[in-house]
Amino acid sequence: NAGVTQTPKFRVLKTGQSMTLLCAQDMNHEYMYWYRQDPGMGLRLIHYSVGEGTTAKGEVPDGYNVSRLKKQNFLLGLESAAPSQTSVYFCASSPRLAGYTDTQYFGPGTRLTVL
Amino acid sequence: AQSVAQPEDQVNVAEGNPLTVKCTYSVSGNPYLFWYVQYPNRGLQFLLKYITGDNLVKGSYGFEAEFNKSQTSFHLKKPSALVSDSALYFCAVRVPGYSSASKIIFGSGTRLSIRP
């Protein structure tokens, strides 16, 4: 049971380049989330998904797209990277949505630098 | 505006002493409250949560937290600190009444440093 895994762990992009971050979970969780972590700002929700084939915007969705074609995978895409997207990105999953009272399980993070 | 505040960027404690990491919130209704811990180069790990019931919640690694509705606080505590407790701690609140994940708000984090 690997939990939540993220690929890649590190990436350096040039402004304007595109990339996709992959998140995978093997816990059969319905809900998955993408956050970004910036110094002094805690975690901010980018997008989330309540099930296969569904996605929704979070607090800071601009410049990002997501897809959930399979229940176990949640992809985060940057179409045209900007320096403001330099951050650490965390994926998380949780077993159910009701009241969002369930614990979130986090991946190890992807450190992205945009030059 | 609904928010979570961790007023201390850093807390320094000697090993063996009690520790407190503070969290206050500003939300309407009865919130759901969480503490997570982040070790270097790792994702966040769940420590404990308060949903309802007893105001004192016990969690992993000997941590506990007390929900105080009148002071809108959810401080994290441990009676005797260990060097291995050194990490970044995040408080989070689930705003009640919304059926949206965007209403989970994380604090800015407090770095806990335990000296031997």
Short mmCIF file of N, CA, C and O in Angstrom, two decimals, chain A residues 19-23 32-35 45-58 60-70 73-79 89-91:
data_model
loop_
_atom_site.label_atom_id
_atom_site.label_comp_id
_atom_site.label_asym_id
_atom_site.label_seq_id
_atom_site.Cartn_x
_atom_site.Cartn_y
_atom_site.Cartn_z
N MET A 19 3.71 21.41 -18.51
CA MET A 19 4.03 20.14 -17.88
C MET A 19 2.80 19.59 -17.16
O MET A 19 1.82 20.32 -16.93
N THR A 20 2.87 18.32 -16.84
CA THR A 20 1.80 17.65 -16.11
C THR A 20 2.37 16.97 -14.89
O THR A 20 3.38 16.26 -14.98
N LEU A 21 1.72 17.21 -13.75
CA LEU A 21 2.07 16.52 -12.51
C LEU A 21 1.06 15.39 -12.31
O LEU A 21 -0.15 15.59 -12.45
N LEU A 22 1.59 14.23 -11.95
CA LEU A 22 0.74 13.07 -11.76
C LEU A 22 0.61 12.72 -10.29
O LEU A 22 1.61 12.69 -9.57
N CYS A 23 -0.60 12.46 -9.88
CA CYS A 23 -0.88 12.00 -8.53
C CYS A 23 -1.61 10.67 -8.63
O CYS A 23 -2.56 10.54 -9.42
N MET A 32 -10.04 13.67 -4.40
CA MET A 32 -8.63 14.02 -4.55
C MET A 32 -8.50 15.52 -4.71
O MET A 32 -9.42 16.20 -5.16
N TYR A 33 -7.33 16.03 -4.30
CA TYR A 33 -7.10 17.48 -4.22
C TYR A 33 -5.70 17.83 -4.71
O TYR A 33 -4.77 17.04 -4.52
N TRP A 34 -5.56 19.01 -5.26
CA TRP A 34 -4.25 19.58 -5.54
C TRP A 34 -4.12 20.89 -4.77
O TRP A 34 -4.98 21.78 -4.86
N TYR A 35 -3.02 20.99 -4.00
CA TYR A 35 -2.70 22.21 -3.25
C TYR A 35 -1.35 22.73 -3.70
O TYR A 35 -0.50 22.00 -4.18
N LEU A 45 -5.86 25.55 -1.99
CA LEU A 45 -6.47 24.56 -2.86
C LEU A 45 -6.54 25.08 -4.30
O LEU A 45 -7.09 26.16 -4.56
N ILE A 46 -6.03 24.28 -5.23
CA ILE A 46 -6.03 24.68 -6.64
C ILE A 46 -7.28 24.13 -7.33
O ILE A 46 -8.10 24.88 -7.86
N HIS A 47 -7.39 22.82 -7.35
CA HIS A 47 -8.56 22.11 -7.90
C HIS A 47 -8.80 20.88 -7.05
O HIS A 47 -7.90 20.42 -6.35
N TYR A 48 -9.99 20.34 -7.19
CA TYR A 48 -10.28 19.09 -6.51
C TYR A 48 -11.24 18.27 -7.34
O TYR A 48 -11.81 18.76 -8.34
N SER A 49 -11.42 17.01 -6.92
CA SER A 49 -12.30 16.10 -7.65
C SER A 49 -13.08 15.26 -6.66
O SER A 49 -12.52 14.76 -5.68
N VAL A 50 -14.36 15.12 -6.93
CA VAL A 50 -15.20 14.33 -6.04
C VAL A 50 -15.46 12.94 -6.60
O VAL A 50 -16.22 12.17 -6.02
N GLY A 51 -14.85 12.63 -7.73
CA GLY A 51 -15.00 11.30 -8.29
C GLY A 51 -14.47 11.25 -9.71
O GLY A 51 -14.17 12.28 -10.31
N GLU A 52 -14.34 10.05 -10.22
CA GLU A 52 -13.84 9.85 -11.58
C GLU A 52 -14.66 10.69 -12.56
O GLU A 52 -15.89 10.68 -12.53
N GLY A 53 -13.95 11.41 -13.39
CA GLY A 53 -14.62 12.21 -14.43
C GLY A 53 -15.13 13.56 -13.98
O GLY A 53 -15.70 14.30 -14.79
N THR A 54 -14.92 13.92 -12.72
CA THR A 54 -15.41 15.21 -12.21
C THR A 54 -14.27 16.02 -11.63
O THR A 54 -13.37 15.46 -10.99
N THR A 55 -14.30 17.33 -11.84
CA THR A 55 -13.33 18.22 -11.23
C THR A 55 -14.03 19.53 -10.86
O THR A 55 -15.10 19.84 -11.40
N ALA A 56 -13.42 20.27 -9.96
CA ALA A 56 -13.98 21.55 -9.54
C ALA A 56 -12.85 22.49 -9.16
O ALA A 56 -11.75 22.05 -8.79
N LYS A 57 -13.12 23.79 -9.24
CA LYS A 57 -12.11 24.79 -8.93
C LYS A 57 -12.02 25.00 -7.43
O LYS A 57 -13.01 24.99 -6.72
N GLY A 58 -10.78 25.27 -7.00
CA GLY A 58 -10.55 25.62 -5.61
C GLY A 58 -10.33 27.10 -5.46
O GLY A 58 -10.92 27.91 -6.18
N VAL A 60 -7.36 28.86 -5.88
CA VAL A 60 -6.42 29.49 -6.81
C VAL A 60 -6.29 28.67 -8.10
O VAL A 60 -5.24 28.13 -8.42
N PRO A 61 -7.33 28.58 -8.93
CA PRO A 61 -7.31 27.68 -10.08
C PRO A 61 -6.67 28.24 -11.34
O PRO A 61 -6.34 27.48 -12.27
N ASP A 62 -6.47 29.57 -11.39
CA ASP A 62 -6.03 30.18 -12.64
C ASP A 62 -4.64 29.70 -13.04
O ASP A 62 -3.71 29.69 -12.24
N GLY A 63 -4.52 29.33 -14.32
CA GLY A 63 -3.23 28.88 -14.85
C GLY A 63 -3.04 27.38 -14.74
O GLY A 63 -2.00 26.87 -15.18
N TYR A 64 -4.01 26.68 -14.18
CA TYR A 64 -3.92 25.24 -14.00
C TYR A 64 -5.15 24.55 -14.59
O TYR A 64 -6.24 25.11 -14.59
N ASN A 65 -4.94 23.33 -15.07
CA ASN A 65 -6.06 22.48 -15.44
C ASN A 65 -5.85 21.10 -14.83
O ASN A 65 -4.72 20.73 -14.49
N VAL A 66 -6.93 20.37 -14.68
CA VAL A 66 -6.86 19.06 -14.06
C VAL A 66 -7.72 18.07 -14.82
O VAL A 66 -8.63 18.45 -15.56
N SER A 67 -7.41 16.80 -14.60
CA SER A 67 -8.26 15.75 -15.16
C SER A 67 -8.25 14.55 -14.24
O SER A 67 -7.23 14.25 -13.59
N ARG A 68 -9.39 13.86 -14.20
CA ARG A 68 -9.52 12.66 -13.35
C ARG A 68 -10.19 11.59 -14.21
O ARG A 68 -11.38 11.29 -14.05
N LEU A 69 -9.44 11.03 -15.12
CA LEU A 69 -9.97 10.03 -16.04
C LEU A 69 -10.12 8.68 -15.35
O LEU A 69 -10.99 7.87 -15.71
N LYS A 70 -9.27 8.41 -14.39
CA LYS A 70 -9.36 7.19 -13.60
C LYS A 70 -9.47 7.55 -12.13
O LYS A 70 -8.90 8.56 -11.69
N ASN A 73 -6.14 8.26 -10.28
CA ASN A 73 -5.20 9.26 -10.76
C ASN A 73 -5.82 10.64 -10.85
O ASN A 73 -6.98 10.79 -11.26
N PHE A 74 -5.02 11.65 -10.52
CA PHE A 74 -5.48 13.04 -10.60
C PHE A 74 -4.32 13.84 -11.17
O PHE A 74 -3.26 13.93 -10.55
N LEU A 75 -4.49 14.38 -12.38
CA LEU A 75 -3.42 15.07 -13.07
C LEU A 75 -3.59 16.58 -12.96
O LEU A 75 -4.70 17.10 -13.11
N LEU A 76 -2.48 17.27 -12.73
CA LEU A 76 -2.47 18.72 -12.69
C LEU A 76 -1.60 19.22 -13.83
O LEU A 76 -0.43 18.86 -13.93
N GLY A 77 -2.17 20.06 -14.68
CA GLY A 77 -1.44 20.57 -15.83
C GLY A 77 -1.19 22.06 -15.75
O GLY A 77 -2.03 22.82 -15.26
N LEU A 78 0.00 22.44 -16.21
CA LEU A 78 0.34 23.84 -16.38
C LEU A 78 0.53 24.05 -17.87
O LEU A 78 1.44 23.46 -18.47
N GLU A 79 -0.33 24.83 -18.49
CA GLU A 79 -0.28 24.99 -19.94
C GLU A 79 0.86 25.90 -20.38
O GLU A 79 1.54 25.64 -21.37
N TYR A 89 3.97 21.60 -4.76
CA TYR A 89 2.62 21.13 -5.04
C TYR A 89 2.36 19.82 -4.32
O TYR A 89 3.15 18.88 -4.41
N PHE A 90 1.25 19.79 -3.61
CA PHE A 90 0.86 18.58 -2.89
C PHE A 90 -0.46 18.07 -3.41
O PHE A 90 -1.42 18.82 -3.61
N CYS A 91 -0.49 16.78 -3.58
CA CYS A 91 -1.73 16.08 -3.89
C CYS A 91 -2.23 15.42 -2.60
O CYS A 91 -1.42 15.03 -1.75
#
